[in-house]
PDB file of C-alpha atoms in Angstrom:
ATOM      1  CA  UNK A   1      12.808   1.953  32.647  1.00  0.00           C
ATOM      2  CA  UNK A   2      11.979  -1.152  33.362  1.00  0.00           C
ATOM      3  CA  UNK A   3       8.019  -0.636  32.964  1.00  0.00           C
ATOM      4  CA  UNK A   4       9.268   0.911  29.106  1.00  0.00           C
ATOM      5  CA  UNK A   5      11.127  -2.196  28.356  1.00  0.00           C
ATOM      6  CA  UNK A   6       8.486  -4.629  29.794  1.00  0.00           C
ATOM      7  CA  UNK A   7       6.239  -2.529  27.427  1.00  0.00           C
ATOM      8  CA  UNK A   8       8.683  -3.135  24.572  1.00  0.00           C
ATOM      9  CA  UNK A   9       8.641  -6.936  25.111  1.00  0.00           C
ATOM     10  CA  UNK A  10       5.010  -6.946  25.815  1.00  0.00           C
ATOM     11  CA  UNK A  11       4.081  -5.277  22.464  1.00  0.00           C
ATOM     12  CA  UNK A  12       7.363  -7.307  20.559  1.00  0.00           C
ATOM     13  CA  UNK A  13       5.094 -10.516  21.551  1.00  0.00           C
ATOM     14  CA  UNK A  14       1.760  -9.536  20.562  1.00  0.00           C
ATOM     15  CA  UNK A  15       3.708  -8.496  16.976  1.00  0.00           C
ATOM     16  CA  UNK A  16       5.456 -11.566  16.331  1.00  0.00           C
ATOM     17  CA  UNK A  17       2.228 -13.899  18.050  1.00  0.00           C
ATOM     18  CA  UNK A  18      -0.350 -11.884  15.996  1.00  0.00           C
ATOM     19  CA  UNK A  19       0.877 -10.966  12.532  1.00  0.00           C
ATOM     20  CA  UNK A  20      -2.466 -10.386  10.690  1.00  0.00           C
ATOM     21  CA  UNK A  21      -2.870  -7.689  13.733  1.00  0.00           C
ATOM     22  CA  UNK A  22       0.668  -5.667  12.745  1.00  0.00           C
ATOM     23  CA  UNK A  23      -1.069  -2.960  11.603  1.00  0.00           C
ATOM     24  CA  UNK A  24      -3.039  -2.500  14.822  1.00  0.00           C
ATOM     25  CA  UNK A  25      -0.288  -3.128  17.406  1.00  0.00           C
ATOM     26  CA  UNK A  26       1.607  -0.348  15.162  1.00  0.00           C
ATOM     27  CA  UNK A  27      -1.234   2.989  15.864  1.00  0.00           C
ATOM     28  CA  UNK A  28      -1.490   4.421  19.474  1.00  0.00           C
ATOM     29  CA  UNK A  29      -4.979   3.788  21.218  1.00  0.00           C
ATOM     30  CA  UNK A  30      -6.361   3.376  24.725  1.00  0.00           C
ATOM     31  CA  UNK A  31      -7.580  -0.220  23.259  1.00  0.00           C
ATOM     32  CA  UNK A  32      -5.230  -2.698  25.378  1.00  0.00           C
ATOM     33  CA  UNK A  33      -3.183  -6.177  23.210  1.00  0.00           C
ATOM     34  CA  UNK A  34      -5.820  -8.598  24.704  1.00  0.00           C
ATOM     35  CA  UNK A  35      -9.145  -5.885  23.539  1.00  0.00           C
ATOM     36  CA  UNK A  36      -7.321  -5.546  20.480  1.00  0.00           C
ATOM     37  CA  UNK A  37      -6.904  -9.427  20.012  1.00  0.00           C
ATOM     38  CA  UNK A  38     -10.654 -10.123  21.496  1.00  0.00           C
ATOM     39  CA  UNK A  39     -12.278  -7.229  17.881  1.00  0.00           C
ATOM     40  CA  UNK A  40      -9.925  -9.552  15.778  1.00  0.00           C
ATOM     41  CA  UNK A  41     -11.904 -13.086  17.201  1.00  0.00           C
ATOM     42  CA  UNK A  42     -15.213 -11.579  17.311  1.00  0.00           C
ATOM     43  CA  UNK A  43     -15.510  -9.790  13.489  1.00  0.00           C
ATOM     44  CA  UNK A  44     -14.136 -13.562  12.405  1.00  0.00           C
ATOM     45  CA  UNK A  45     -17.164 -14.352   9.887  1.00  0.00           C
ATOM     46  CA  UNK A  46     -19.004 -11.772  10.170  1.00  0.00           C
ATOM     47  CA  UNK A  47     -19.329  -8.980   7.142  1.00  0.00           C
ATOM     48  CA  UNK A  48     -20.535  -6.108   7.523  1.00  0.00           C
ATOM     49  CA  UNK A  49     -19.136  -4.105  10.568  1.00  0.00           C
ATOM     50  CA  UNK A  50     -19.350  -0.289  12.107  1.00  0.00           C
ATOM     51  CA  UNK A  51     -17.776   1.309  15.223  1.00  0.00           C
ATOM     52  CA  UNK A  52     -18.598   4.289  16.315  1.00  0.00           C
ATOM     53  CA  UNK A  53     -15.224   6.440  17.712  1.00  0.00           C
ATOM     54  CA  UNK A  54     -12.595   5.813  15.096  1.00  0.00           C
ATOM     55  CA  UNK A  55     -10.040   7.826  16.681  1.00  0.00           C
ATOM     56  CA  UNK A  56      -6.940   6.600  15.183  1.00  0.00           C
ATOM     57  CA  UNK A  57      -7.491   3.650  13.671  1.00  0.00           C
ATOM     58  CA  UNK A  58      -6.337   0.637  16.081  1.00  0.00           C
ATOM     59  CA  UNK A  59      -9.689  -0.753  16.175  1.00  0.00           C
ATOM     60  CA  UNK A  60     -10.780  -0.615  12.639  1.00  0.00           C
ATOM     61  CA  UNK A  61      -7.384  -2.412  11.964  1.00  0.00           C
ATOM     62  CA  UNK A  62      -8.406  -5.563  14.021  1.00  0.00           C
ATOM     63  CA  UNK A  63     -11.868  -5.934  12.304  1.00  0.00           C
ATOM     64  CA  UNK A  64      -9.755  -5.370   9.113  1.00  0.00           C
ATOM     65  CA  UNK A  65      -7.680  -7.682   9.301  1.00  0.00           C
ATOM     66  CA  UNK A  66     -10.139  -9.875  10.144  1.00  0.00           C
ATOM     67  CA  UNK A  67     -12.181  -8.787   6.846  1.00  0.00           C
ATOM     68  CA  UNK A  68      -9.383  -9.291   4.633  1.00  0.00           C
ATOM     69  CA  UNK A  69      -7.706 -12.433   5.929  1.00  0.00           C
ATOM     70  CA  UNK A  70     -11.375 -13.451   4.185  1.00  0.00           C
ATOM     71  CA  UNK A  71     -11.480 -11.064   1.109  1.00  0.00           C
ATOM     72  CA  UNK A  72     -14.540  -9.923   1.901  1.00  0.00           C
ATOM     73  CA  UNK A  73     -16.750  -7.088   4.418  1.00  0.00           C
ATOM     74  CA  UNK A  74     -17.373  -3.945   4.967  1.00  0.00           C
ATOM     75  CA  UNK A  75     -15.493  -2.017   8.227  1.00  0.00           C
ATOM     76  CA  UNK A  76     -17.763   1.272   8.300  1.00  0.00           C
ATOM     77  CA  UNK A  77     -16.235   3.884  10.478  1.00  0.00           C
ATOM     78  CA  UNK A  78     -18.267   6.361  12.344  1.00  0.00           C
ATOM     79  CA  UNK A  79     -16.517   9.880  13.604  1.00  0.00           C
ATOM     80  CA  UNK A  80     -15.524  13.383  13.536  1.00  0.00           C
ATOM     81  CA  UNK A  81     -11.854  12.995  13.746  1.00  0.00           C
ATOM     82  CA  UNK A  82     -12.090  16.364  15.695  1.00  0.00           C
ATOM     83  CA  UNK A  83     -10.865  14.172  18.579  1.00  0.00           C
ATOM     84  CA  UNK A  84     -14.127  15.823  20.338  1.00  0.00           C
ATOM     85  CA  UNK A  85     -14.683  13.402  23.243  1.00  0.00           C
ATOM     86  CA  UNK A  86     -11.030  12.828  23.672  1.00  0.00           C
ATOM     87  CA  UNK A  87      -9.336  14.389  27.167  1.00  0.00           C
ATOM     88  CA  UNK A  88      -5.851  15.164  25.320  1.00  0.00           C
ATOM     89  CA  UNK A  89      -8.275  18.534  23.514  1.00  0.00           C
ATOM     90  CA  UNK A  90      -9.410  19.013  19.672  1.00  0.00           C
ATOM     91  CA  UNK A  91      -7.433  18.022  16.581  1.00  0.00           C
ATOM     92  CA  UNK A  92      -7.737  16.961  13.335  1.00  0.00           C
ATOM     93  CA  UNK A  93      -7.503  12.936  13.171  1.00  0.00           C
ATOM     94  CA  UNK A  94      -8.326  12.209  10.434  1.00  0.00           C
ATOM     95  CA  UNK A  95      -5.396  12.540   7.944  1.00  0.00           C
ATOM     96  CA  UNK A  96      -3.256   9.819  10.846  1.00  0.00           C
ATOM     97  CA  UNK A  97      -6.267   7.545  10.754  1.00  0.00           C
ATOM     98  CA  UNK A  98      -5.956   7.375   6.700  1.00  0.00           C
ATOM     99  CA  UNK A  99      -2.339   6.290   7.009  1.00  0.00           C
ATOM    100  CA  UNK A 100      -3.111   3.214   9.714  1.00  0.00           C
ATOM    101  CA  UNK A 101      -5.553   2.120   8.291  1.00  0.00           C
ATOM    102  CA  UNK A 102      -4.358   2.011   5.000  1.00  0.00           C
ATOM    103  CA  UNK A 103      -3.280  -1.637   4.318  1.00  0.00           C
ATOM    104  CA  UNK A 104      -7.006  -2.362   4.055  1.00  0.00           C
ATOM    105  CA  UNK A 105      -7.424   1.021   1.614  1.00  0.00           C
ATOM    106  CA  UNK A 106     -10.831  -1.350   0.150  1.00  0.00           C
ATOM    107  CA  UNK A 107     -12.536  -2.629   3.488  1.00  0.00           C
ATOM    108  CA  UNK A 108     -12.818   0.552   5.446  1.00  0.00           C
ATOM    109  CA  UNK A 109     -15.102   3.205   4.421  1.00  0.00           C
ATOM    110  CA  UNK A 110     -15.386   6.362   6.897  1.00  0.00           C
ATOM    111  CA  UNK A 111     -17.964   8.889   7.581  1.00  0.00           C
ATOM    112  CA  UNK A 112     -17.070  11.978   9.119  1.00  0.00           C
ATOM    113  CA  UNK A 113     -19.737  12.946  11.260  1.00  0.00           C
ATOM    114  CA  UNK A 114     -21.079  12.887  14.627  1.00  0.00           C
ATOM    115  CA  UNK A 115     -22.476   9.061  15.317  1.00  0.00           C
ATOM    116  CA  UNK A 116     -26.433  10.315  15.219  1.00  0.00           C
ATOM    117  CA  UNK A 117     -25.885  13.577  12.273  1.00  0.00           C
ATOM    118  CA  UNK A 118     -24.799  10.437   9.825  1.00  0.00           C
ATOM    119  CA  UNK A 119     -27.153   7.645  10.733  1.00  0.00           C
ATOM    120  CA  UNK A 120     -29.677   8.222   7.052  1.00  0.00           C
ATOM    121  CA  UNK A 121     -26.289   8.217   5.356  1.00  0.00           C
ATOM    122  CA  UNK A 122     -25.728   4.835   7.018  1.00  0.00           C
ATOM    123  CA  UNK A 123     -29.073   4.130   6.429  1.00  0.00           C
ATOM    124  CA  UNK A 124     -29.175   4.658   2.092  1.00  0.00           C
ATOM    125  CA  UNK A 125     -25.720   2.006   2.329  1.00  0.00           C
ATOM    126  CA  UNK A 126     -26.700  -1.079   4.480  1.00  0.00           C
ATOM    127  CA  UNK A 127     -29.514  -2.408   6.216  1.00  0.00           C
ATOM    128  CA  UNK A 128     -28.154  -4.518   8.639  1.00  0.00           C
ATOM    129  CA  UNK A 129     -25.009  -4.843  10.872  1.00  0.00           C
ATOM    130  CA  UNK A 130     -22.937  -8.128  11.994  1.00  0.00           C
ATOM    131  CA  UNK A 131     -20.589  -5.678  14.383  1.00  0.00           C
ATOM    132  CA  UNK A 132     -21.526  -2.601  16.014  1.00  0.00           C
ATOM    133  CA  UNK A 133     -18.412  -1.092  18.263  1.00  0.00           C
ATOM    134  CA  UNK A 134     -19.546   1.475  20.534  1.00  0.00           C
ATOM    135  CA  UNK A 135     -16.424   3.895  21.412  1.00  0.00           C
ATOM    136  CA  UNK A 136     -17.745   6.804  21.169  1.00  0.00           C
ATOM    137  CA  UNK A 137     -18.712   9.886  23.019  1.00  0.00           C
ATOM    138  CA  UNK A 138     -19.415   7.931  27.170  1.00  0.00           C
ATOM    139  CA  UNK A 139     -21.933   9.760  28.502  1.00  0.00           C
ATOM    140  CA  UNK A 140     -24.967   8.736  29.317  1.00  0.00           C
ATOM    141  CA  UNK A 141     -26.883  10.684  27.135  1.00  0.00           C
ATOM    142  CA  UNK A 142     -24.228  10.189  24.293  1.00  0.00           C
ATOM    143  CA  UNK A 143     -24.063   6.216  24.361  1.00  0.00           C
ATOM    144  CA  UNK A 144     -27.575   6.265  25.072  1.00  0.00           C
ATOM    145  CA  UNK A 145     -28.093   7.983  21.344  1.00  0.00           C
ATOM    146  CA  UNK A 146     -25.904   6.209  20.030  1.00  0.00           C
ATOM    147  CA  UNK A 147     -27.634   2.786  21.476  1.00  0.00           C
ATOM    148  CA  UNK A 148     -30.549   4.338  20.267  1.00  0.00           C
ATOM    149  CA  UNK A 149     -29.833   5.398  16.551  1.00  0.00           C
ATOM    150  CA  UNK A 150     -27.640   1.807  16.112  1.00  0.00           C
ATOM    151  CA  UNK A 151     -29.208  -0.913  17.196  1.00  0.00           C
ATOM    152  CA  UNK A 152     -32.139  -1.024  14.613  1.00  0.00           C
ATOM    153  CA  UNK A 153     -29.553  -2.469  12.297  1.00  0.00           C
ATOM    154  CA  UNK A 154     -28.679  -5.520  14.505  1.00  0.00           C
ATOM    155  CA  UNK A 155     -30.618  -8.774  13.732  1.00  0.00           C
ATOM    156  CA  UNK A 156     -30.844 -12.063  16.085  1.00  0.00           C
ATOM    157  CA  UNK A 157     -26.592 -13.268  16.162  1.00  0.00           C
ATOM    158  CA  UNK A 158     -25.691  -9.792  15.766  1.00  0.00           C
ATOM    159  CA  UNK A 159     -22.610  -8.934  18.525  1.00  0.00           C
ATOM    160  CA  UNK A 160     -22.644  -5.193  20.161  1.00  0.00           C
ATOM    161  CA  UNK A 161     -19.170  -4.297  21.218  1.00  0.00           C
ATOM    162  CA  UNK A 162     -18.657  -0.919  24.453  1.00  0.00           C
ATOM    163  CA  UNK A 163     -15.953  -0.287  25.086  1.00  0.00           C
ATOM    164  CA  UNK A 164     -14.829   1.885  28.218  1.00  0.00           C
ATOM    165  CA  UNK A 165     -17.427  -0.273  30.393  1.00  0.00           C
ATOM    166  CA  UNK A 166     -14.835  -1.283  32.939  1.00  0.00           C
ATOM    167  CA  UNK A 167     -15.074   3.085  34.520  1.00  0.00           C
ATOM    168  CA  UNK A 168     -17.300   4.614  32.038  1.00  0.00           C
ATOM    169  CA  UNK A 169     -20.802   5.122  33.937  1.00  0.00           C
ATOM    170  CA  UNK A 170     -22.601   6.432  31.221  1.00  0.00           C
ATOM    171  CA  UNK A 171     -21.292   2.824  28.982  1.00  0.00           C
ATOM    172  CA  UNK A 172     -21.942   0.829  32.416  1.00  0.00           C
ATOM    173  CA  UNK A 173     -26.077   2.477  32.595  1.00  0.00           C
ATOM    174  CA  UNK A 174     -26.554   1.831  29.053  1.00  0.00           C
ATOM    175  CA  UNK A 175     -25.375  -2.245  28.975  1.00  0.00           C
ATOM    176  CA  UNK A 176     -27.368  -2.639  31.489  1.00  0.00           C
ATOM    177  CA  UNK A 177     -30.751  -0.505  31.329  1.00  0.00           C
ATOM    178  CA  UNK A 178     -31.241  -1.143  27.562  1.00  0.00           C
ATOM    179  CA  UNK A 179     -28.538  -3.813  26.237  1.00  0.00           C
ATOM    180  CA  UNK A 180     -29.064  -6.409  28.198  1.00  0.00           C
ATOM    181  CA  UNK A 181     -32.116  -7.845  28.149  1.00  0.00           C
ATOM    182  CA  UNK A 182     -31.233  -7.644  24.639  1.00  0.00           C
ATOM    183  CA  UNK A 183     -28.719 -10.384  24.800  1.00  0.00           C
ATOM    184  CA  UNK A 184     -28.219 -13.826  25.202  1.00  0.00           C
ATOM    185  CA  UNK A 185     -24.392 -14.234  25.342  1.00  0.00           C
ATOM    186  CA  UNK A 186     -22.601 -11.730  27.239  1.00  0.00           C
ATOM    187  CA  UNK A 187     -18.298 -11.598  27.621  1.00  0.00           C
ATOM    188  CA  UNK A 188     -16.094  -8.762  28.743  1.00  0.00           C
ATOM    189  CA  UNK A 189     -12.642  -7.928  29.695  1.00  0.00           C
ATOM    190  CA  UNK A 190     -12.155  -5.146  32.201  1.00  0.00           C
ATOM    191  CA  UNK A 191     -12.595  -2.459  29.892  1.00  0.00           C
ATOM    192  CA  UNK A 192     -14.681  -4.157  27.611  1.00  0.00           C
ATOM    193  CA  UNK A 193     -17.780  -6.071  27.020  1.00  0.00           C
ATOM    194  CA  UNK A 194     -19.715  -7.749  24.112  1.00  0.00           C
ATOM    195  CA  UNK A 195     -22.733 -10.015  23.539  1.00  0.00           C
ATOM    196  CA  UNK A 196     -25.006 -11.658  20.946  1.00  0.00           C
ATOM    197  CA  UNK A 197     -28.503 -10.347  19.904  1.00  0.00           C
ATOM    198  CA  UNK A 198     -30.924 -13.023  21.008  1.00  0.00           C
ATOM    199  CA  UNK A 199     -31.956 -14.900  17.696  1.00  0.00           C
TER     200      UNK A 199
END
């Protein structure tokens, strides 16, 4: 009971303290409030953001809230929305994603499919990314495939973010082996890591 009360009070604090993130704070997610705030801040001055693994839209709402404040930009959300990599089992979450991101309809573009299968679709609409958020398949091969498929869209100054860095060995391994040599600025929270691509 006490833990539930603490959780409710914490949620209310964040909603009152950070009004632009209300839409995100209402979405069920493994993202902590601190992580949502970090994503919102990382999207500052970014124009084209792509996330792999959108689930119910919590992270998309963080990014889109920042873009909405500036009145420009696009969040490209790539997911099957079939809950493929989630522990609670498969089910179609796309309708819930659309409902949760509705306040940002003009800023959010959904691309439904496996991330490595839709690369050409993405390439036909954009040349570069300002921010890449990888939160899909957390196996080593899954993270490695996402990184290899989308790193070519990054430019000097682009930010790359990995969620579940705190526990997923596949995420840690790709960050340490493949990403660290390409970045010159690194920060993290207990379960999220990000870096800026070298100039």
